[in-house]
């Protein structure tokens, strides 16, 4: 072993004396193992997380090449310090650092060169804690010891992970997962059947105490008006014993909650709503005998009006009267066998349900009911199922088994007062299931996917499918042609020189290829959207809120966000990294809010309203700052912003057959962007450059903002004027929802002032910044220490005061009325808390910022591929395991959102060119496209009506 060089001896971490012995052959064959990570770091540089674009990749290649050249120079410099390097050894070191690995001199020269290069690399390693303050000598020794090696290992491990698991590989994994899940669900539906009504009637579970969740589909909770609308001119008959009578009462109370359970219980009970023309009857037939048979037989005659729905069932009276004897069970089988053909005949024209008997709580049964055991009930149920299902040969029985009440009773029978009859909450659930079975296919509620067939494709959807199919075919043809051309241009060997040469240099990617590739990927993504939320391929479930389902994920992402932090490139207030971080954590909180169903908890709802207002505040702040500083009011800027905001929503409106206003946030930010643009672009155009010369222009801008505030107040308190403006064609096609613009007015009014607040804040901040009143240096507080501490105290108090007020609200209407005026308090408090301390302004969470860059896509995509039924439910890709389902669906959802963001950016560069003449032609084509879309939409609406 050679003696350690002076450079190595100066390094307290890994002096050369600690290196393992190296033979001359190993030195010649390449760099020592200890130097390889350092050389790779110098040669490759710091890799970024995520996928590189073509421009970034080219830049990094050039930078790496420069670093490789610099390593050769550095090796020479290191050797020159000690005065012992030769030209051949320096060339060998430079070649090895560049990755050649071939010796250029003798073994001794190569060994000496590698030793000196390793010593130089160690000396020039950066401080392990670059953002920290200067350390004491002992702390510095510690930092340059274990901490330095830990940081080096962390960076190397991070680069290895990023190398093997990039955003591109994550998207490939998501695609494979989608294909596998689609195949599994298709096979499952083919094997088990595709009838969600059968699942609704036979299976499910409780979410919490009172929320029933059917297997694989969502159950709608019908309101009085909906129930009457569904059952207009309908006749429903309940026939059976006291348990059926309970179900009758619960069903009637959906239509008329004031209906009271009174009268003689052992006789027929009629109900009729003459206004809605709804008739519901209970017929007292506690046993399956001749009396019940005669009642059913009357309905089978052609001259008699048949009920539209028949709900029948009985058994407990037979067990009680005959003391649970086997002869009674045999007689029950004979009687139900004689009734089965009649029920089957009725089922051809009416909906017939046979209610299986619920279990009893034997400990609470009275002495005269002790013979009614669960064993006997199971025997009677088995007899009914076997006979009714075998009443038709070679086909499925039309009489439907209502067996789900058994599952409900198993969970709730302990709450029974007498051990026989179910508690009221269980009866209400069974009645609501009956309502869903009959009414879902009539009213088609969005959150009632059970018993709903797949909606038929509209004309626009068919045209969109054709377009995406042609795009996929076109891209495949283009790819095959390009690949064949690439094969012809492969390097060929020059027979004279023996070297490889290329015939033709590969041309750059053409806009046509980018266009076809983008629409190809978008077509596949839209197919996934349709499968998730329209094709009934994947399952859906209702939301159910608990505090743990909301707050535990919030804590988890908060920890992740704090863990992944980096230094900001600039330390200005609301710099780009900080606003991306802000949008990112807000979007993640909103996603958790939606999937957990936290809107039912008023304090959480009010804080989420502030987050939505903060998004709009950033809209006002960001666009005002751009126009004020840049003065760019050109059409290219406007078209770029409008395209990026609306592209995905327009595609979803076409593919998912939803109105534009359905994705309410995008119309909101679009309208507010146009309001900001018109306010600042109209004469006189006042920008910062002009205002710096004369303070009079600042006053003029304030007048513009005051006029904007006046217009906002007028429209907010004049609903009629607002609705007249947005009811004009073609605006009505964009802003109407369910035939009116009330929803749009409500959404706009809810955050009517916050964009103005964002513009005003931007104006004040930029004015203070121009006059150098703010201290925005790294690590410096924004104001003097006294002022900063005072403002921080006021901000914290204001922030907490708003939270206390939001938590004490009594109802949403009261809170929503005050929200537009007070939401800015918490927003400004957060900005000051985040920006006044210099250390807080100098760092940001890269984890949150990554999500912030795709926040718009995340917000829109959640409607259909993370949530379900237009945000009313939850998408179920993996049934039976909620935690694994959330992980997998979230992974796919984030990958899709990121890919859509890239597609939007790629298409924006092509569809919105910078050249004005080309842009005007594209705008004419876009206008023609929307005109055609309006015409097709009108035709489609007429055909529906």
Coordinates of C-alpha atoms in Angstrom, one line a residue, residues 206 358-360 404-414 422-423 426:
X206 CA -73.3 -1.6 7.4
X358 CA -85.7 -12.3 9.6
X359 CA -84.0 -13.9 12.5
X360 CA -85.3 -13.4 16.1
X404 CA -81.2 -8.6 2.4
X405 CA -83.5 -7.9 5.3
X406 CA -82.0 -11.0 7.0
X407 CA -78.5 -9.4 6.9
X408 CA -79.9 -6.2 8.2
X409 CA -81.7 -8.0 11.1
X410 CA -78.6 -9.9 12.1
X411 CA -76.9 -6.6 12.9
X412 CA -79.8 -4.9 14.6
X413 CA -82.2 -7.5 16.1
X414 CA -80.5 -7.0 19.5
X422 CA -87.1 -5.1 14.0
X423 CA -86.1 -1.6 15.2
X426 CA -83.7 -1.4 10.2

